[in-house]
Short mmCIF file of C-alpha atoms and ligand atoms in Angstrom, two decimals:
data_model
loop_
_atom_site.label_atom_id
_atom_site.label_comp_id
_atom_site.label_asym_id
_atom_site.label_seq_id
_atom_site.Cartn_x
_atom_site.Cartn_y
_atom_site.Cartn_z
CA UNK J 1 83.70 114.68 90.40
CA UNK J 2 87.49 114.62 90.02
CA UNK J 3 88.96 114.00 86.58
CA UNK J 4 89.48 110.28 85.90
CA UNK J 5 93.10 109.27 86.51
CA UNK J 6 93.54 107.29 83.34
CA UNK J 7 94.70 103.70 83.44
CA UNK J 8 98.41 104.38 83.20
CA UNK J 9 98.49 106.90 86.05
CA UNK J 10 96.18 104.77 88.15
CA UNK J 11 98.43 101.74 87.81
CA UNK J 12 101.55 103.76 88.57
CA UNK J 13 100.03 105.12 91.81
CA UNK J 14 98.72 101.67 92.68
CA UNK J 15 102.15 100.12 92.29
CA UNK J 16 103.78 102.84 94.35
CA UNK J 17 101.37 103.15 97.27
CA UNK J 18 98.71 100.46 97.52
CA UNK J 19 98.94 97.06 99.18
CA UNK J 20 96.92 94.24 97.65
CA UNK J 21 96.00 90.94 99.38
CA UNK J 22 99.11 88.91 100.17
CA UNK J 23 101.10 91.22 97.92
CA UNK J 24 104.62 92.67 97.98
CA UNK J 25 105.33 96.40 97.96
CA UNK J 26 105.73 97.61 95.30
CA UNK J 27 103.42 95.15 93.52
CA UNK J 28 105.09 92.80 91.06
CA UNK J 29 102.00 91.72 89.13
CA UNK J 30 99.92 94.35 87.43
CA UNK J 31 96.30 94.23 88.63
CA UNK J 32 93.48 94.68 86.12
CA UNK J 33 91.42 97.85 86.48
CA UNK J 34 87.66 97.46 87.00
CA UNK J 35 85.45 100.38 86.04
CA UNK J 36 82.11 99.01 87.09
CA UNK J 37 80.23 95.77 87.50
CA UNK J 38 76.69 94.73 86.72
CA UNK J 39 74.92 91.38 86.84
CA UNK J 40 77.62 88.72 86.47
CA UNK J 41 79.94 90.98 84.47
CA UNK J 42 82.91 93.09 85.42
CA UNK J 43 83.59 96.01 83.10
CA UNK J 44 87.35 96.33 82.71
CA UNK J 45 89.19 99.50 81.79
CA UNK J 46 91.61 97.70 79.53
CA UNK J 47 95.36 98.19 79.83
CA UNK J 48 97.07 101.34 78.54
CA UNK J 49 96.03 101.76 74.90
CA UNK J 50 93.44 98.96 75.13
CA UNK J 51 89.68 99.25 74.71
CA UNK J 52 87.40 98.55 77.71
CA UNK J 53 86.07 94.99 77.77
CA UNK J 54 83.85 92.75 79.88
CA UNK J 55 84.59 89.65 81.90
CA UNK J 56 82.15 87.13 83.34
CA UNK J 57 82.87 86.89 87.05
CA UNK J 58 83.84 83.40 88.20
CA UNK J 59 84.75 84.40 91.76
CA UNK J 60 81.73 86.24 93.24
CA UNK J 61 84.41 88.51 94.71
CA UNK J 62 85.58 85.71 97.02
CA UNK J 63 82.25 83.97 97.75
CA UNK J 64 80.30 87.13 98.46
CA UNK J 65 78.47 88.53 95.40
CA UNK J 66 75.90 85.72 95.19
CA UNK J 67 73.31 87.90 93.41
CA UNK J 68 75.79 89.50 91.02
CA UNK J 69 76.68 93.19 90.98
CA UNK J 70 74.77 96.46 90.90
CA UNK J 71 71.53 94.71 91.83
CA UNK J 72 68.52 97.07 91.77
CA UNK J 73 67.02 95.64 94.98
CA UNK J 74 70.27 95.93 96.94
CA UNK J 75 70.97 99.37 95.46
CA UNK J 76 67.56 100.54 96.59
CA UNK J 77 68.06 99.18 100.11
CA UNK J 78 71.40 100.98 100.35
CA UNK J 79 69.96 104.24 98.99
CA UNK J 80 66.99 104.20 101.33
CA UNK J 81 69.23 103.56 104.31
CA UNK J 82 71.68 106.27 103.18
CA UNK J 83 68.79 108.72 103.28
CA UNK J 84 68.19 107.81 106.95
CA UNK J 85 71.73 107.26 108.29
CA UNK J 86 74.74 105.36 107.04
CA UNK J 87 76.12 104.86 110.52
CA UNK J 88 75.60 105.54 114.20
CA UNK J 89 77.51 104.04 117.11
CA UNK J 90 76.01 100.86 118.60
CA UNK J 91 76.99 101.57 122.22
CA UNK J 92 73.85 102.73 123.99
CA UNK J 93 71.96 103.02 120.70
CA UNK J 94 70.15 100.51 118.55
CA UNK J 95 68.28 100.56 115.23
CA UNK J 96 65.95 98.55 113.10
CA UNK J 97 68.39 97.30 110.42
CA UNK J 98 70.60 95.59 113.02
CA UNK J 99 67.77 94.22 115.15
CA UNK J 100 65.90 92.92 112.14
CA UNK J 101 69.07 91.26 110.80
CA UNK J 102 69.94 89.62 114.13
CA UNK J 103 66.42 88.22 114.52
CA UNK J 104 66.55 86.98 110.94
CA UNK J 105 69.87 85.20 111.42
CA UNK J 106 68.58 83.51 114.58
CA UNK J 107 65.57 82.30 112.63
CA UNK J 108 67.57 80.98 109.64
CA UNK J 109 70.54 79.35 111.37
CA UNK J 110 70.35 75.97 113.15
CA UNK J 111 68.03 75.84 116.19
CA UNK J 112 69.64 76.89 119.43
CA UNK J 113 71.74 79.78 118.12
CA UNK J 114 70.01 82.68 119.83
CA UNK J 115 72.40 85.60 120.25
CA UNK J 116 74.19 87.65 117.62
CA UNK J 117 77.34 89.76 117.70
CA UNK J 118 77.65 91.91 114.57
CA UNK J 119 81.28 92.37 113.57
CA UNK J 120 82.87 94.20 110.70
CA UNK J 121 84.74 91.40 108.95
CA UNK J 122 85.02 87.64 108.90
CA UNK J 123 88.35 87.62 110.72
CA UNK J 124 86.93 89.79 113.48
CA UNK J 125 83.93 87.49 113.84
CA UNK J 126 86.38 84.61 114.39
CA UNK J 127 88.25 86.69 116.99
CA UNK J 128 84.90 87.28 118.71
CA UNK J 129 84.04 83.57 118.53
CA UNK J 130 87.34 82.68 120.20
CA UNK J 131 86.86 85.38 122.80
CA UNK J 132 83.34 84.07 123.54
CA UNK J 133 84.65 80.55 124.08
CA UNK J 134 87.60 81.55 126.28
CA UNK J 135 85.47 83.91 128.28
CA UNK J 136 82.78 81.26 128.71
CA UNK J 137 85.21 78.86 130.39
CA UNK J 138 86.70 81.64 132.48
CA UNK J 139 83.26 82.67 133.66
CA UNK J 140 82.22 79.16 134.63
CA UNK J 141 85.41 78.68 136.64
CA UNK J 142 87.63 76.75 134.20
CA UNK J 143 90.10 79.36 132.95
CA UNK J 144 92.62 76.65 132.06
CA UNK J 145 90.43 75.71 129.07
CA UNK J 146 91.87 78.24 126.64
CA UNK J 147 93.42 76.32 123.75
CA UNK J 148 91.69 75.54 120.48
CA UNK J 149 91.62 72.39 118.41
CA UNK J 150 91.14 72.29 114.66
CA UNK J 151 92.05 70.07 111.75
CA UNK J 152 94.74 70.77 109.20
CA UNK J 153 93.92 72.37 105.86
CA UNK J 154 91.77 75.11 107.37
CA UNK J 155 91.55 78.86 106.86
CA UNK J 156 89.87 81.22 109.33
CA UNK J 157 91.18 84.68 108.45
CA UNK J 158 94.24 86.86 108.74
CA UNK J 159 94.08 88.47 112.19
CA UNK J 160 95.90 86.90 115.11
CA UNK J 161 93.59 84.23 116.56
CA UNK J 162 92.24 83.14 113.17
CA UNK J 163 95.79 82.90 111.79
CA UNK J 164 96.73 80.59 114.68
CA UNK J 165 94.13 78.02 113.56
CA UNK J 166 94.90 78.23 109.83
CA UNK J 167 96.78 75.30 108.30
CA UNK J 168 100.21 75.35 109.93
CA UNK J 169 101.87 74.28 106.66
CA UNK J 170 100.69 77.38 104.79
CA UNK J 171 103.83 79.34 105.66
CA UNK J 172 102.22 81.76 108.10
CA UNK J 173 103.04 79.57 111.07
CA UNK J 174 106.70 79.33 110.20
CA UNK J 175 106.80 83.08 109.73
CA UNK J 176 105.21 83.65 113.15
CA UNK J 177 106.40 80.64 115.11
CA UNK J 178 106.97 81.70 118.70
CA UNK J 179 104.56 84.61 118.34
CA UNK J 180 101.31 82.79 117.52
CA UNK J 181 99.36 80.91 120.19
CA UNK J 182 100.02 77.17 119.77
CA UNK J 183 96.86 75.21 119.23
CA UNK J 184 96.05 71.54 118.75
CA UNK J 185 95.93 70.22 115.17
CA UNK J 186 94.33 66.98 114.05
CA UNK J 187 95.02 65.61 110.57
CA UNK J 188 92.95 67.04 107.71
CA UNK J 189 89.63 65.25 107.19
CA UNK J 190 89.58 62.61 104.42
CA UNK J 191 88.42 63.96 101.05
CA UNK J 192 84.95 63.56 99.64
CA UNK J 193 81.52 64.94 100.53
CA UNK J 194 80.03 61.48 99.85
CA UNK J 195 82.87 59.48 101.34
CA UNK J 196 81.09 58.60 104.59
CA UNK J 197 82.96 58.16 107.86
CA UNK J 198 86.43 56.71 107.94
CA UNK J 199 86.50 54.94 111.31
CA UNK J 200 90.25 55.36 111.74
CA UNK J 201 90.00 59.10 111.15
CA UNK J 202 87.07 59.43 113.57
CA UNK J 203 89.16 57.56 116.15
CA UNK J 204 92.04 59.96 115.49
CA UNK J 205 89.73 62.92 116.17
CA UNK J 206 88.51 61.30 119.35
CA UNK J 207 91.99 60.47 120.57
CA UNK J 208 93.27 64.00 119.86
CA UNK J 209 90.30 65.69 121.47
CA UNK J 210 90.25 63.42 124.54
CA UNK J 211 93.96 63.92 125.16
CA UNK J 212 93.60 67.72 125.22
CA UNK J 213 90.02 68.18 126.48
CA UNK J 214 91.14 69.48 129.90
CA UNK J 215 92.83 72.49 128.22
CA UNK J 216 90.50 72.96 125.22
CA UNK J 217 88.02 75.83 125.06
CA UNK J 218 86.68 74.86 121.65
CA UNK J 219 87.05 72.96 118.42
CA UNK J 220 86.86 75.30 115.43
CA UNK J 221 86.44 74.06 111.86
CA UNK J 222 85.05 75.06 108.50
CA UNK J 223 82.13 72.71 107.90
CA UNK J 224 82.08 70.57 104.70
CA UNK J 225 84.29 72.86 102.61
CA UNK J 226 87.77 73.99 103.56
CA UNK J 227 88.15 77.14 101.48
CA UNK J 228 91.31 79.19 101.24
CA UNK J 229 93.25 76.40 102.98
CA UNK J 230 92.93 74.17 99.90
CA UNK J 231 89.35 74.01 98.53
CA UNK J 232 88.76 70.50 99.89
CA UNK J 233 85.38 68.87 100.61
CA UNK J 234 84.70 66.38 103.39
CA UNK J 235 81.80 64.33 104.68
CA UNK J 236 79.27 66.15 106.89
CA UNK J 237 79.36 63.04 109.08
CA UNK J 238 82.57 64.34 110.66
CA UNK J 239 80.60 67.32 111.93
CA UNK J 240 78.33 64.93 113.80
CA UNK J 241 81.40 63.13 115.11
CA UNK J 242 82.82 66.44 116.35
CA UNK J 243 79.47 67.47 117.88
CA UNK J 244 79.28 64.20 119.85
CA UNK J 245 82.92 64.37 120.93
CA UNK J 246 82.60 67.98 122.05
CA UNK J 247 79.50 67.11 124.09
CA UNK J 248 81.15 64.08 125.64
CA UNK J 249 84.33 65.96 126.60
CA UNK J 250 82.85 69.32 127.55
CA UNK J 251 84.41 71.34 124.73
CA UNK J 252 82.58 73.99 122.68
CA UNK J 253 82.16 73.62 118.90
CA UNK J 254 82.63 76.63 116.61
CA UNK J 255 81.64 76.36 112.94
CA UNK J 256 83.18 78.94 110.64
CA UNK J 257 80.54 79.30 107.92
CA UNK J 258 81.97 82.54 106.54
CA UNK J 259 82.52 80.94 103.12
CA UNK J 260 79.88 78.19 103.21
CA UNK J 261 76.92 80.19 104.53
CA UNK J 262 73.88 81.30 102.50
CA UNK J 263 73.51 78.38 100.15
CA UNK J 264 76.92 77.99 98.52
CA UNK J 265 77.26 74.26 99.32
CA UNK J 266 73.67 73.42 98.38
CA UNK J 267 72.30 73.76 101.93
CA UNK J 268 71.53 77.17 103.46
CA UNK J 269 74.32 76.48 105.98
CA UNK J 270 76.83 73.65 105.73
CA UNK J 271 75.84 72.60 109.28
CA UNK J 272 72.43 71.72 107.82
CA UNK J 273 74.03 68.86 105.83
CA UNK J 274 74.80 67.28 109.21
CA UNK J 275 71.73 68.48 111.09
CA UNK J 276 73.78 69.80 113.98
CA UNK J 277 73.90 73.04 115.96
CA UNK J 278 77.31 74.41 116.88
CA UNK J 279 77.76 76.38 120.11
CA UNK J 280 79.12 79.29 118.09
CA UNK J 281 78.80 80.08 114.36
CA UNK J 282 80.60 82.68 112.25
CA UNK J 283 78.99 84.24 109.17
CA UNK J 284 80.33 86.79 106.70
CA UNK J 285 81.19 87.05 102.99
CA UNK J 286 77.77 86.58 101.26
CA UNK J 287 75.93 88.16 104.22
CA UNK J 288 75.53 91.48 102.38
CA UNK J 289 75.44 89.94 98.91
CA UNK J 290 78.96 91.24 98.41
CA UNK J 291 78.05 94.90 98.91
CA UNK J 292 79.81 95.73 102.14
CA UNK J 293 81.90 94.24 104.84
CA UNK J 294 79.79 92.72 107.61
CA UNK J 295 80.04 89.54 109.65
CA UNK J 296 78.23 87.94 112.55
CA UNK J 297 79.07 85.61 115.41
CA UNK J 298 76.09 83.69 116.77
CA UNK J 299 76.03 81.68 119.96
CA UNK J 300 73.69 79.57 122.08
CA UNK J 301 72.10 80.67 125.32
CA UNK J 302 74.42 78.32 127.19
CA UNK J 303 77.43 80.31 125.97
CA UNK J 304 75.82 83.72 126.53
CA UNK J 305 74.51 82.76 129.99
CA UNK J 306 77.89 81.35 130.95
CA UNK J 307 79.68 84.55 129.97
CA UNK J 308 77.09 86.66 131.77
CA UNK J 309 77.36 84.65 135.00
CA UNK J 310 81.08 85.41 135.34
CA UNK J 311 83.08 87.85 137.38
CA UNK J 312 83.20 90.10 134.30
CA UNK J 313 79.65 89.57 133.05
CA UNK J 314 80.03 91.33 129.70
CA UNK J 315 81.41 90.24 126.33
CA UNK J 316 84.35 92.58 126.16
CA UNK J 317 84.30 93.51 122.49
CA UNK J 318 82.79 96.50 120.66
CA UNK J 319 84.07 97.70 117.30
CA UNK J 320 83.47 101.30 116.22
CA UNK J 321 81.43 100.21 113.21
CA UNK J 322 79.52 97.46 115.05
CA UNK J 323 76.08 96.87 113.55
CA UNK J 324 76.66 99.37 110.74
CA UNK J 325 73.11 100.28 109.61
CA UNK J 326 74.00 100.57 105.93
CA UNK J 327 75.55 97.10 105.84
CA UNK J 328 72.70 95.63 107.91
CA UNK J 329 70.06 97.15 105.61
CA UNK J 330 71.74 95.65 102.56
CA UNK J 331 72.13 92.31 104.38
CA UNK J 332 68.40 92.28 105.11
CA UNK J 333 67.61 92.99 101.47
CA UNK J 334 70.08 90.35 100.34
CA UNK J 335 68.48 87.72 102.56
CA UNK J 336 65.01 88.67 101.30
CA UNK J 337 66.26 88.36 97.76
CA UNK J 338 67.94 85.00 98.36
CA UNK J 339 64.90 83.48 100.07
CA UNK J 340 62.46 84.94 97.56
CA UNK J 341 64.19 83.06 94.77
CA UNK J 342 64.61 79.34 94.33
CA UNK J 343 68.26 79.52 95.41
CA UNK J 344 68.42 75.77 95.88
CA UNK J 345 67.66 75.17 92.20
CA UNK J 346 69.97 78.01 91.14
CA UNK J 347 72.86 76.50 93.10
CA UNK J 348 72.11 73.06 91.65
CA UNK J 349 71.99 74.45 88.14
CA UNK J 350 75.32 76.23 88.56
CA UNK J 351 76.79 73.02 90.02
CA UNK J 352 75.50 70.96 87.08
CA UNK J 353 76.97 73.46 84.61
CA UNK J 354 80.32 73.32 86.39
CA UNK J 355 80.30 69.51 86.50
CA UNK J 356 79.63 69.34 82.79
CA UNK J 357 82.08 72.07 81.82
CA UNK J 358 84.95 70.85 83.97
CA UNK J 359 84.51 67.13 83.26
CA UNK J 360 86.90 67.20 80.25
CA UNK J 361 89.71 68.11 82.67
CA UNK J 362 89.44 64.86 84.62
CA UNK J 363 92.55 62.85 83.79
CA UNK J 364 94.06 65.68 81.69
CA UNK J 365 97.84 66.16 81.90
CA UNK J 366 98.83 68.15 84.99
CA UNK J 367 95.38 67.76 86.58
CA UNK J 368 95.26 65.86 89.87
CA UNK J 369 91.55 66.23 90.69
CA UNK J 370 88.34 67.89 89.53
CA UNK J 371 85.56 68.35 92.09
CA UNK J 372 82.25 70.15 92.34
CA UNK J 373 79.99 70.72 95.34
CA UNK J 374 77.01 73.07 95.42
CA UNK J 375 78.04 76.05 93.28
CA UNK J 376 81.79 75.50 93.78
CA UNK J 377 84.07 74.06 91.11
CA UNK J 378 87.69 73.15 91.80
CA UNK J 379 90.52 71.94 89.56
CA UNK J 380 93.55 70.79 91.50
CA UNK J 381 96.76 70.67 89.48
CA UNK J 382 99.87 68.63 90.25
CA UNK J 383 101.96 71.82 90.21
CA UNK J 384 101.87 75.41 91.44
CA UNK J 385 99.75 77.59 89.12
CA UNK J 386 101.53 80.30 87.14
CA UNK J 387 98.98 82.94 88.21
CA UNK J 388 99.93 85.44 85.51
CA UNK J 389 99.69 82.91 82.68
CA UNK J 390 96.50 81.35 84.08
CA UNK J 391 94.82 84.74 84.50
CA UNK J 392 95.80 85.75 80.97
CA UNK J 393 94.30 82.53 79.59
CA UNK J 394 91.06 83.03 81.56
CA UNK J 395 90.74 86.67 80.46
CA UNK J 396 91.24 85.62 76.83
CA UNK J 397 88.25 83.29 77.28
CA UNK J 398 86.28 86.19 78.77
CA UNK J 399 86.13 85.29 82.47
CA UNK J 400 87.66 86.46 85.72
CA UNK J 401 89.39 83.81 87.86
CA UNK J 402 91.93 84.12 90.64
CA UNK J 403 93.84 80.86 91.10
CA UNK J 404 96.09 80.21 94.09
CA UNK J 405 98.70 77.58 94.96
CA UNK J 406 97.88 74.57 92.77
CA UNK J 407 94.16 75.41 92.52
CA UNK J 408 92.02 76.90 89.78
CA UNK J 409 88.57 77.31 91.22
CA UNK J 410 85.30 79.10 90.67
CA UNK J 411 82.24 79.98 92.74
CA UNK J 412 80.05 81.98 90.34
CA UNK J 413 77.11 84.17 91.39
CA UNK J 414 73.99 81.99 91.79
CA UNK J 415 72.27 83.89 88.96
CA UNK J 416 74.89 82.92 86.36
CA UNK J 417 73.18 81.69 83.17
CA UNK J 418 74.11 78.73 81.01
CA UNK J 419 76.21 80.61 78.44
CA UNK J 420 78.14 82.53 81.06
CA UNK J 421 78.80 79.31 82.97
CA UNK J 422 80.12 77.74 79.79
CA UNK J 423 82.44 80.71 79.41
CA UNK J 424 83.69 80.35 82.98
CA UNK J 425 84.34 76.65 82.40
CA UNK J 426 86.20 77.40 79.17
CA UNK J 427 88.31 79.88 81.14
CA UNK J 428 89.06 77.30 83.84
CA UNK J 429 90.08 74.78 81.17
CA UNK J 430 92.33 77.32 79.46
CA UNK J 431 93.85 78.38 82.79
CA UNK J 432 94.52 74.74 83.67
CA UNK J 433 96.19 74.17 80.31
CA UNK J 434 98.32 77.29 80.30
CA UNK J 435 98.81 77.90 84.03
C1 PLP V 501 87.24 84.65 104.16
C2 PLP V 501 87.18 83.80 105.37
C3 PLP V 501 87.49 84.33 106.64
C4 PLP V 501 87.96 85.75 106.84
O1 PLP V 501 87.01 86.70 106.51
P1 PLP V 501 87.49 88.21 106.17
O2 PLP V 501 86.21 88.94 105.94
O3 PLP V 501 88.36 88.10 104.96
O4 PLP V 501 88.23 88.70 107.36
C5 PLP V 501 87.37 83.48 107.72
N1 PLP V 501 86.98 82.20 107.58
C6 PLP V 501 86.67 81.67 106.39
C7 PLP V 501 86.21 80.26 106.30
C8 PLP V 501 86.77 82.45 105.24
O5 PLP V 501 86.50 81.91 104.04
#
């Protein structure tokens, strides 16, 4: 083992050489150093001259660590698979971890999704979804159907095609205007999981879709929760509206469940709230319980058969680390673990704790809205968050949060207990006050 760097040296090298998400180079905000993580706690190194300390994790490492960290069952799955092979190429070879996982995902996801492409990150799974849809229409003799429709407020990842269907007002579109493909945007869906259908909005979706159907390959949306585009919730009824419209106008429907999948919204998949099957579904984030990067794109037999009947009868995509056995083995163990526990009650309990703990913020100065769905809690401020001040306030209360724009939000691991939830809520309240 090399000598530890020491916090000061580590931070200096980090600043000099290492990009962080959406960060400048060199970094302007000092990141906190994590030494290890276990259960729902991150063990922090402490700044130069500071003692190590612990934080309760309010972020599940961006939706993914649903079982918490350093879990014995997931560790064991990883170790056993390491002893066999951590990776082999997937071209011309196959293996049990990937096959088992694919069959499992087919079984768990809405009926009709039959075929699985294992990709190495959420963004890539969205690229694959888009490629599937475009190639489908090409193969069935309608190559002009190659645009996408979405609604505003969405987020689908940072690579090229996903970026082109992210909310156009997020800045990325202005930065890349002229370079990004230009897709069709409907207005953002009206707020509120329980709000029912707004007839005028449904008519707007219909009008937009009908006008462009001749050139549309697919509609792509995040079902029920729009995540990194603004942490907004909408009625599942709009998913049924979209399903019907897509059927009526011969357009495919892609649901990006990368954030919502595996129970986070209170249903195993957000599509289940609406009882619909998309033509294509993307999964990622919690797929490996936060251990490793892995994603999946599922599609129906109609889509797969269409692609395979074309002039080029193959899906032309194949990443080097496709179907990585180590990630698949951990994903299988994570799914076993999730389904072996009463995840529905766990998610409800976390949601109830968040509702109670965040309630005092409703109507507080600077707070525009407080909302909870499943195990997701969101505080929307009427101003941009001062991330440094908000993080400092949360850390003082003993929890890790990562606010963005005007949002302080939390999606704790499902196993978070009452006291730790209370601490997360105290941190959100402090961050809202001081951020
Ligand atoms: C995080 C996310 C992505 C991108 O996944 P990465 O693994 O970060 O590439 C895509 N869509 C949604 C809805 C996400 O939340």
